[in-house]
Amino acid sequence: MGDTDISSNSTLNVSELFYSLQGEGTRTGEASLFVRLQGCSAKHACYQSKVYCDTEFESGGIMNLSDIGKFASLHKALWIVWTGGEPTDQLTPEIIDKTKRMGYKQSIECSGIKQPPSGLDWVVLSPKIAEHIILKKWELRNEFHCDELRWVRHSGQSIPNTKIKAKEYFISPHFDNLNPNDKNVKHCIKLCMENPTWKLSVQQHKLWQIL
């Protein structure tokens, strides 16, 4: 892939790098290199909502963008997925541009607390803050706010009455840590059948027992 020796002073606080399969949403099953960034400005909203976070905030370290590029070059992924934590806390247009010049398509998985930088190929929004705040912060990218909107749902919660414009709408049942909650899954199946604009997205990487 492209130029992995790009000189850059851009550094990122990285929790982990790993090569795996995308486990959720539109790109489920695609091989991708995941860059899980450390830290999250939306973590208090998750705690209040009792949403389990798959990023721990104690390990990890500072990495230069060129080091991430060298790691990526060891694998055959066509995509780099920026995730977290909250990746918009650290990503800049410069980082996105330099990663693109390495030859990779880029996706982001974010909470909505900040709008992602320009230049990304696929934007996944999984709201962790009030929608009216997101709508104030996010400008339309062409006619859409994001490419993929994922809402997590517990049993008893209704379909989102969203004003966010997305190419794809997904409902994701809340897991009990790494285990599917049958009641939540059945409820989300029912929601999708009653509201066919929405699709079901289950965290399949947890079922596959991979990262």
Short mmCIF file of C-alpha atoms in Angstrom, two decimals:
data_model
loop_
_atom_site.label_atom_id
_atom_site.label_comp_id
_atom_site.label_asym_id
_atom_site.label_seq_id
_atom_site.Cartn_x
_atom_site.Cartn_y
_atom_site.Cartn_z
CA MET A 1 0.00 0.00 0.00
CA GLY A 2 1.30 3.50 -0.83
CA ASP A 3 3.95 5.42 1.05
CA THR A 4 4.35 3.99 4.56
CA ASP A 5 7.45 6.13 5.22
CA ILE A 6 5.58 9.43 5.31
CA SER A 7 7.40 11.82 7.60
CA SER A 8 5.02 13.24 10.14
CA ASN A 9 5.19 14.84 13.54
CA SER A 10 1.59 13.77 14.10
CA THR A 11 1.29 11.55 17.14
CA LEU A 12 -1.66 9.67 18.56
CA ASN A 13 -2.40 8.14 21.94
CA VAL A 14 -3.15 4.56 20.88
CA SER A 15 -4.74 1.86 23.00
CA GLU A 16 -4.10 -0.93 20.49
CA LEU A 17 -3.60 -1.82 16.83
CA PHE A 18 -5.01 -5.02 15.42
CA TYR A 19 -5.93 -6.64 12.10
CA SER A 20 -9.33 -8.32 12.15
CA LEU A 21 -12.76 -8.45 10.53
CA GLN A 22 -15.30 -5.67 10.80
CA GLY A 23 -17.99 -7.09 13.08
CA GLU A 24 -20.85 -4.58 12.73
CA GLY A 25 -22.90 -2.64 10.24
CA THR A 26 -22.59 -2.26 6.48
CA ARG A 27 -19.01 -3.49 6.25
CA THR A 28 -19.48 -6.63 8.37
CA GLY A 29 -16.97 -9.34 7.48
CA GLU A 30 -14.44 -7.08 5.72
CA ALA A 31 -10.81 -7.39 6.76
CA SER A 32 -9.69 -4.11 8.32
CA LEU A 33 -6.86 -2.69 10.36
CA PHE A 34 -8.26 -1.15 13.53
CA VAL A 35 -6.59 1.75 15.30
CA ARG A 36 -8.20 1.98 18.72
CA LEU A 37 -7.43 5.39 20.15
CA GLN A 38 -7.11 6.02 23.85
CA GLY A 39 -9.40 8.27 25.84
CA CYS A 40 -12.96 9.47 25.37
CA SER A 41 -14.62 12.80 25.99
CA ALA A 42 -18.04 11.05 25.83
CA LYS A 43 -17.33 8.38 28.46
CA HIS A 44 -19.51 10.01 31.13
CA ALA A 45 -22.51 9.86 28.81
CA CYS A 46 -21.87 6.14 28.29
CA TYR A 47 -21.59 5.48 32.01
CA GLN A 48 -24.87 7.29 32.63
CA SER A 49 -26.54 5.21 29.90
CA LYS A 50 -24.95 2.01 31.27
CA VAL A 51 -23.30 1.35 27.91
CA TYR A 52 -20.34 -1.04 28.05
CA CYS A 53 -17.15 0.37 26.51
CA ASP A 54 -14.69 -2.03 24.87
CA THR A 55 -11.73 0.30 25.43
CA GLU A 56 -9.82 0.37 28.68
CA PHE A 57 -8.17 3.65 29.55
CA GLU A 58 -5.03 2.59 31.43
CA SER A 59 -2.62 1.03 28.93
CA GLY A 60 -1.55 2.11 25.48
CA GLY A 61 0.94 4.76 24.50
CA ILE A 62 2.01 7.48 22.09
CA MET A 63 2.66 6.43 18.49
CA ASN A 64 3.83 8.38 15.47
CA LEU A 65 1.66 8.15 12.36
CA SER A 66 4.55 6.62 10.42
CA ASP A 67 4.75 3.79 13.00
CA ILE A 68 1.05 3.07 12.45
CA GLY A 69 1.75 3.01 8.70
CA LYS A 70 4.56 0.49 9.15
CA PHE A 71 2.27 -1.76 11.21
CA ALA A 72 -0.46 -1.44 8.57
CA SER A 73 1.97 -2.43 5.81
CA LEU A 74 2.45 -5.83 7.45
CA HIS A 75 -1.16 -6.74 6.66
CA LYS A 76 -3.38 -6.87 3.57
CA ALA A 77 -6.18 -4.63 4.74
CA LEU A 78 -7.66 -2.11 2.32
CA TRP A 79 -9.34 -0.21 5.18
CA ILE A 80 -8.14 1.47 8.34
CA VAL A 81 -10.85 1.88 10.98
CA TRP A 82 -10.38 4.66 13.51
CA THR A 83 -12.20 3.72 16.69
CA GLY A 84 -11.90 4.16 20.43
CA GLY A 85 -12.62 5.55 22.90
CA GLU A 86 -13.58 8.64 20.97
CA PRO A 87 -11.38 9.00 17.86
CA THR A 88 -12.53 12.55 17.06
CA ASP A 89 -10.70 13.71 20.20
CA GLN A 90 -7.41 13.13 18.37
CA LEU A 91 -7.91 12.90 14.61
CA THR A 92 -7.15 15.90 12.42
CA PRO A 93 -7.50 16.58 8.68
CA GLU A 94 -3.70 16.30 8.43
CA ILE A 95 -3.73 12.77 9.86
CA ILE A 96 -6.58 11.70 7.57
CA ASP A 97 -4.81 13.15 4.52
CA LYS A 98 -1.47 11.50 5.30
CA THR A 99 -3.12 8.14 6.00
CA LYS A 100 -4.97 8.41 2.68
CA ARG A 101 -1.64 8.97 0.91
CA MET A 102 -0.49 5.66 2.38
CA GLY A 103 -3.15 4.10 0.14
CA TYR A 104 -5.85 3.16 2.64
CA LYS A 105 -9.56 3.84 2.73
CA GLN A 106 -10.61 5.13 6.15
CA SER A 107 -13.63 4.63 8.34
CA ILE A 108 -14.41 6.15 11.73
CA GLU A 109 -16.67 4.92 14.52
CA CYS A 110 -17.64 7.83 16.76
CA SER A 111 -20.11 8.99 19.40
CA GLY A 112 -21.29 12.27 17.89
CA ILE A 113 -19.69 14.49 20.50
CA LYS A 114 -17.61 16.09 17.71
CA GLN A 115 -17.95 16.00 13.93
CA PRO A 116 -15.18 13.93 12.30
CA PRO A 117 -12.56 15.65 10.15
CA SER A 118 -13.05 15.77 6.39
CA GLY A 119 -11.53 13.25 4.01
CA LEU A 120 -12.92 10.04 5.54
CA ASP A 121 -14.45 7.42 3.25
CA TRP A 122 -17.05 6.07 5.69
CA VAL A 123 -18.46 7.70 8.84
CA VAL A 124 -20.24 5.58 11.44
CA LEU A 125 -22.15 7.44 14.13
CA SER A 126 -23.29 5.61 17.25
CA PRO A 127 -24.84 8.41 19.35
CA LYS A 128 -23.84 8.66 22.98
CA ILE A 129 -25.15 12.21 23.52
CA ALA A 130 -28.50 13.90 22.92
CA GLU A 131 -29.42 14.07 19.23
CA HIS A 132 -30.22 17.80 19.28
CA ILE A 133 -26.61 18.46 20.33
CA ILE A 134 -25.31 16.32 17.47
CA LEU A 135 -27.50 18.15 14.96
CA LYS A 136 -26.11 21.49 16.14
CA LYS A 137 -22.52 20.31 15.76
CA TRP A 138 -22.69 18.22 12.60
CA GLU A 139 -22.95 19.73 9.13
CA LEU A 140 -24.30 17.72 6.21
CA ARG A 141 -21.75 15.83 4.10
CA ASN A 142 -23.50 16.23 0.75
CA GLU A 143 -27.07 15.33 1.76
CA PHE A 144 -26.10 13.12 4.73
CA HIS A 145 -24.75 13.71 8.22
CA CYS A 146 -23.10 10.29 8.20
CA ASP A 147 -22.88 7.12 6.14
CA GLU A 148 -24.05 4.75 8.85
CA LEU A 149 -26.13 5.42 11.96
CA ARG A 150 -26.13 2.79 14.70
CA TRP A 151 -28.37 3.04 17.72
CA VAL A 152 -27.90 0.62 20.64
CA ARG A 153 -31.16 -0.63 22.10
CA HIS A 154 -32.23 -2.47 25.27
CA SER A 155 -35.45 -4.45 25.55
CA GLY A 156 -38.38 -2.07 25.90
CA GLN A 157 -36.76 0.86 24.11
CA SER A 158 -38.55 2.11 21.01
CA ILE A 159 -37.18 2.72 17.54
CA PRO A 160 -35.25 6.02 17.45
CA ASN A 161 -37.25 8.98 16.22
CA THR A 162 -34.16 10.41 14.58
CA LYS A 163 -33.61 13.49 12.45
CA ILE A 164 -30.04 12.47 11.63
CA LYS A 165 -29.67 11.81 7.90
CA ALA A 166 -27.74 8.64 7.08
CA LYS A 167 -27.27 6.30 4.14
CA GLU A 168 -27.85 3.25 6.36
CA TYR A 169 -29.77 2.90 9.63
CA PHE A 170 -28.94 0.11 12.10
CA ILE A 171 -30.30 -1.08 15.44
CA SER A 172 -27.78 -2.89 17.63
CA PRO A 173 -28.87 -4.94 20.67
CA HIS A 174 -26.95 -4.16 23.84
CA PHE A 175 -24.64 -7.03 24.85
CA ASP A 176 -23.83 -8.14 28.39
CA ASN A 177 -20.13 -7.41 28.05
CA LEU A 178 -19.06 -10.04 25.48
CA ASN A 179 -22.29 -12.04 25.59
CA PRO A 180 -25.50 -11.41 23.61
CA ASN A 181 -28.56 -10.62 25.67
CA ASP A 182 -31.33 -12.77 24.17
CA LYS A 183 -34.08 -10.45 25.34
CA ASN A 184 -32.39 -7.44 23.74
CA VAL A 185 -31.70 -9.32 20.50
CA LYS A 186 -35.31 -10.49 20.14
CA HIS A 187 -36.56 -6.98 20.87
CA CYS A 188 -34.30 -5.47 18.18
CA ILE A 189 -35.41 -8.09 15.65
CA LYS A 190 -39.00 -7.07 16.34
CA LEU A 191 -38.15 -3.38 15.95
CA CYS A 192 -36.55 -3.98 12.55
CA MET A 193 -39.46 -6.07 11.32
CA GLU A 194 -41.88 -3.34 12.36
CA ASN A 195 -39.65 -0.57 10.95
CA PRO A 196 -38.00 -1.90 7.76
CA THR A 197 -35.99 1.27 7.17
CA TRP A 198 -33.80 -0.02 9.99
CA LYS A 199 -31.52 -3.06 9.78
CA LEU A 200 -30.24 -5.32 12.54
CA SER A 201 -26.55 -5.09 13.43
CA VAL A 202 -25.22 -7.58 15.98
CA GLN A 203 -21.66 -7.36 17.30
CA GLN A 204 -20.61 -10.45 15.39
CA HIS A 205 -16.92 -10.15 16.25
CA LYS A 206 -17.90 -11.06 19.80
CA LEU A 207 -19.75 -14.13 18.55
CA TRP A 208 -16.75 -15.05 16.37
CA GLN A 209 -14.53 -14.57 19.45
CA ILE A 210 -12.14 -12.23 17.68
CA LEU A 211 -11.11 -8.67 18.45
#
